[in-house]
Structures are given as C-alpha cells and as structure tokens.
Short mmCIF file of C-alpha atoms in Angstrom, two decimals:
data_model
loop_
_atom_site.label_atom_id
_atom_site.label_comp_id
_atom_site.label_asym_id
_atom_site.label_seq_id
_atom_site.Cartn_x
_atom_site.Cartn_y
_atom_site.Cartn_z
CA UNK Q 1 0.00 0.00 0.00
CA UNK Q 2 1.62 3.61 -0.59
CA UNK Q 3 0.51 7.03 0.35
CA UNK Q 4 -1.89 7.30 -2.33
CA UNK Q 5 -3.77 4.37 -1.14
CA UNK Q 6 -4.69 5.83 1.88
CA UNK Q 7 -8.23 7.90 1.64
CA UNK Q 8 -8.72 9.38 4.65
CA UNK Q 9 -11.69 11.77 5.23
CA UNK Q 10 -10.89 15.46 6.29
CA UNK Q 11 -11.35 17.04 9.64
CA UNK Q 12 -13.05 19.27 10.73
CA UNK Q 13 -11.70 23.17 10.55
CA UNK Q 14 -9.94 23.60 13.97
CA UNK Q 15 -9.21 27.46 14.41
CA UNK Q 16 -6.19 28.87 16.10
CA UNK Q 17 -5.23 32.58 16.38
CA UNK Q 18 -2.75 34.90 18.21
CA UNK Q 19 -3.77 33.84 21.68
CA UNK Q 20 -2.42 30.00 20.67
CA UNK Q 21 1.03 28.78 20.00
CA UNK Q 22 0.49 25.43 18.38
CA UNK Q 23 3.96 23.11 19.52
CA UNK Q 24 5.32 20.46 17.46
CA UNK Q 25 8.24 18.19 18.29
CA UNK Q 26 9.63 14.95 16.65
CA UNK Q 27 11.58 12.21 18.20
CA UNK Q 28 14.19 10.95 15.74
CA UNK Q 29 17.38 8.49 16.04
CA UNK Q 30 20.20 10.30 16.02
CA UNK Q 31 23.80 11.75 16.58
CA UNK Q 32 23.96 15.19 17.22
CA UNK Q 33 25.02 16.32 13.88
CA UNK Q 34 22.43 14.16 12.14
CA UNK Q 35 20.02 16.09 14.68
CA UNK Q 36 21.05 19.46 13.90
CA UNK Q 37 20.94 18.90 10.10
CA UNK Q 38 17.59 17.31 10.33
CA UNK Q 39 15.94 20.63 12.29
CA UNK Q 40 17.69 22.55 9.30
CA UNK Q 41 16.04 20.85 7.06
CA UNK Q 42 12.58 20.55 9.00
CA UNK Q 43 12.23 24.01 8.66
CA UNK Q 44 13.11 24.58 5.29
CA UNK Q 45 10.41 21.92 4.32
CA UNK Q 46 8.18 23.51 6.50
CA UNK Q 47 8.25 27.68 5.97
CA UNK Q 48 6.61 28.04 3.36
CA UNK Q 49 3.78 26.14 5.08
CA UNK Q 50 3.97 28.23 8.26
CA UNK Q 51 4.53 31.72 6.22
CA UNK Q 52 0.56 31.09 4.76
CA UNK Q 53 -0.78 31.21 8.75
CA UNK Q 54 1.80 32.86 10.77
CA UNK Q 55 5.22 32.51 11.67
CA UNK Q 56 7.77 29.77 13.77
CA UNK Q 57 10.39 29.44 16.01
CA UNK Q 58 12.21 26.75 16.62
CA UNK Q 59 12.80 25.10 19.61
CA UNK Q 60 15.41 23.15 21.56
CA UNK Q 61 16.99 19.89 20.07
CA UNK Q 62 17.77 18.03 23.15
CA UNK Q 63 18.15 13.81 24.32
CA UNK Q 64 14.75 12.64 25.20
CA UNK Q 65 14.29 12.00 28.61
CA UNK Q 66 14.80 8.31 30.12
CA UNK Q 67 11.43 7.82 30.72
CA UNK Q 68 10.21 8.76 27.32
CA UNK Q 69 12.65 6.30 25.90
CA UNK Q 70 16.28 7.09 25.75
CA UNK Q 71 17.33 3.95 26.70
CA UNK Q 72 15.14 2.23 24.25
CA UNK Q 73 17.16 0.51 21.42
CA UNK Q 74 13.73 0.15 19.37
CA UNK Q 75 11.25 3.33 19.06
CA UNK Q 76 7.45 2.17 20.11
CA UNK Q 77 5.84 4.16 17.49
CA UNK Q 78 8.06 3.98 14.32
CA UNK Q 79 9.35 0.30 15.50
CA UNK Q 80 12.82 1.05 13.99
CA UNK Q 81 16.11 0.27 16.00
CA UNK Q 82 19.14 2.99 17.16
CA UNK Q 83 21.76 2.95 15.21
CA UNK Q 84 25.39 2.95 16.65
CA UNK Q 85 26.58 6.15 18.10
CA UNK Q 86 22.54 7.36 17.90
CA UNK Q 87 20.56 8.45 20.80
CA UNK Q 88 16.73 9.39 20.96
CA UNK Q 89 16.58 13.02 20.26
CA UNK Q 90 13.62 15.70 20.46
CA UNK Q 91 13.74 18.18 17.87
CA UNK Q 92 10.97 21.29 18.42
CA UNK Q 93 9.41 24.11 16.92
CA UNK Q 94 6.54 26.25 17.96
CA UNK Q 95 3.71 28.03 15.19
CA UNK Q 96 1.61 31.68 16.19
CA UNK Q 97 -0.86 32.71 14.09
CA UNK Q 98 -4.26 32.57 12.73
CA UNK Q 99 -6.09 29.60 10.75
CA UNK Q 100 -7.18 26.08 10.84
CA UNK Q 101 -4.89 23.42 13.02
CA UNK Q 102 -5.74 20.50 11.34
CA UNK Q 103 -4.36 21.97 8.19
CA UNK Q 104 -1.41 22.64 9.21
CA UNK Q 105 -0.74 19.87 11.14
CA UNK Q 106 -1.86 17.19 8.43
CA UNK Q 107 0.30 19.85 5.62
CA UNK Q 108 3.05 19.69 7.85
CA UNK Q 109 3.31 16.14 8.40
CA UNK Q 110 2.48 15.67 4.53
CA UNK Q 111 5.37 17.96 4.01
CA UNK Q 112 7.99 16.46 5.68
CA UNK Q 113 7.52 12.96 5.29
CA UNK Q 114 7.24 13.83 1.19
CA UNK Q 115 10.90 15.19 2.09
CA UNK Q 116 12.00 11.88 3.58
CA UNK Q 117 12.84 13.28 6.48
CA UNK Q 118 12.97 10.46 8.53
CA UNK Q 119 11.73 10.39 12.53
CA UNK Q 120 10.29 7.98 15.15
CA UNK Q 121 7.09 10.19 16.25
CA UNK Q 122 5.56 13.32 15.65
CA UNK Q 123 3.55 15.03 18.52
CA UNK Q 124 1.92 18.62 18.75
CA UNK Q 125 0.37 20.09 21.51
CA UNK Q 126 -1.86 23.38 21.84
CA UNK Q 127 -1.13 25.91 24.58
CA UNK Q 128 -3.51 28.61 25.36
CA UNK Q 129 -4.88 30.40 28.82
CA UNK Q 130 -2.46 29.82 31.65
CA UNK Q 131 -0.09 27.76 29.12
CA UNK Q 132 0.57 30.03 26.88
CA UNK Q 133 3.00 31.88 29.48
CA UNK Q 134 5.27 28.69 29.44
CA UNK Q 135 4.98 28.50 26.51
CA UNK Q 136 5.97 32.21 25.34
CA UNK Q 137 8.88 32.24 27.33
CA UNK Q 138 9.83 28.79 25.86
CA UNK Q 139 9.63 30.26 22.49
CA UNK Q 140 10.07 34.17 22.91
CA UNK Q 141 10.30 35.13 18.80
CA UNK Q 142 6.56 34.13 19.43
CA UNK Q 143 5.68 37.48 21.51
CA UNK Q 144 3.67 40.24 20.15
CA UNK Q 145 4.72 43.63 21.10
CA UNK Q 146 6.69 44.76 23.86
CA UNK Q 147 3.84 44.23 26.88
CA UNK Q 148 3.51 40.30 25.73
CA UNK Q 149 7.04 39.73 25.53
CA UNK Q 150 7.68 41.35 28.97
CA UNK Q 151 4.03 39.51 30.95
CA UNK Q 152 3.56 36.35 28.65
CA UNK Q 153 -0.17 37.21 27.96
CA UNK Q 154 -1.57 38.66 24.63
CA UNK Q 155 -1.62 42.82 25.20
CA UNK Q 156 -5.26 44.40 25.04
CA UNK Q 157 -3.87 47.26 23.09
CA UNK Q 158 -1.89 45.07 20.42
CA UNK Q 159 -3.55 45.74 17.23
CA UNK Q 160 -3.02 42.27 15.64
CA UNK Q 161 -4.54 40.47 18.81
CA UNK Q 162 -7.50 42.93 19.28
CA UNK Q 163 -7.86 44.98 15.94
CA UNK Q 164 -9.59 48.13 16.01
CA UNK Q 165 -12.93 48.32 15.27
CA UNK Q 166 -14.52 50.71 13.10
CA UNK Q 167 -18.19 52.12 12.91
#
C-alpha cells in the first residue's frame, strides 16, 4: 500500500489565532550532527507552510528523557532500531498565528515525510490560557509587542490580537 492508497476523510476546521502557539516536536534516532541537520532541514520543508498562517520558532533539540525512551534501542511508534553512536533526540518548533490546526498539522506532516525526512514520532500540543505563558517564554520570537514579551499574555492594546474596530 503507498501514500496514495490511503483515503482518509478530512477534519473538521480547527481554528487557532494569536492567543495559541500550536507546539510540534519529533523524536528521531540520532547523533547530534544528524540532529542538527535534520531541524535545518525541517524548517526549510516547512516555511513556506507556516509563512501562509503565521510565523515559527524553533525550539530546543535536546536527548529525550529516560522515561520517554532514551534507553530504548527500538522506538514504540516507528518500530525502527538505534543505530550505533545514535541516541533518541527531540527536535521542536513552535507556530503563532491565525487559521485552521488541522491543516497545518496534516500539511506539515504531509510535508515532511514527502521530504524523507525520517523520525520515530511526531507530537503537537496546543497551549492557550495559563499555558501560553510557558509556553511564550519557551519560544520568545513568538511574543507580540513589547507588553507580551515582557508579561507572557496577549496585550489588550496590540492591534493584531485585538484589531480596532470601526463604525
């Protein structure tokens, strides 16, 4: 069966907007170097997808933690085994803007697997409300204007987060 095959019915629009940062991190086997080159290349595939809703940062590239499988010398999700001199690495990016989240996640994924960019699991998370803080000082690029980037919340006076609204 290849890609093609696969007929899979659409979801439902899913809106984000300024007040969401939309996280997305992959595990892949890897050495460092392998790891850095694959982040380059995960956001050149991906740009061009984020520049049509918003804009990206990209996050740390870091060993995944020992209880989310380090030590594991076969992944759970993508079933394939370490290589020699590989470790279990987490490679993140975070995505502010407006549209639908389903589209971008299924484009993204669409995207990068079309590169051949090879990894163990994708995961994305939303984080909104009291997350959003964490998450805005995790990815600061993400802030809008001077008051968010200083408190971590969306400023009432920010024109792109509450435009103004004429009679």
């Amino acid at each position: 069966m290849t890609d093609d095959d696969w007929v899979v019915p659409e979801d439902d629009y899913e809106p984000f907007d300024e007040w969401m940062v939309i996280e997305f991190s992959y595990q892949i086997f890897a050495t460092r170097d392998e790891a850095e080159r694959f982040a380059a290349a995960l956001h050149d595939v991906i740009a061009p997808i984020v520049g049509s809703v918003g804009r990206c940062q990209t996050g740390r590239i870091e060993l995944t933690s020992a209880a989310n499988g380090q030590h594991d010398e076969q992944h759970s999700a993508s079933r394939r085994r370490r290589q020699p001199g590989q470790s279990l690495y987490d490679v993140e990016f975070a995505v502010r803007g407006r549209g639908d989240s389903n589209w971008l996640s299924h484009s993204i994924f669409h995207a990068v697997h079309a590169a051949r960019l090879d990894w163990e699991q994708m995961t994305e998370g939303l984080r909104q409300g009291a997350d959003l803080a964490a998450a805005l000082q995790k990815y600061p690029q993400l802030a809008i204007g001077v008051g968010e980037a200083n408190d971590h919340s969306p400023s009432d006076d920010d024109p792109t987060v509450n435009p103004p609204r004429y009679l």
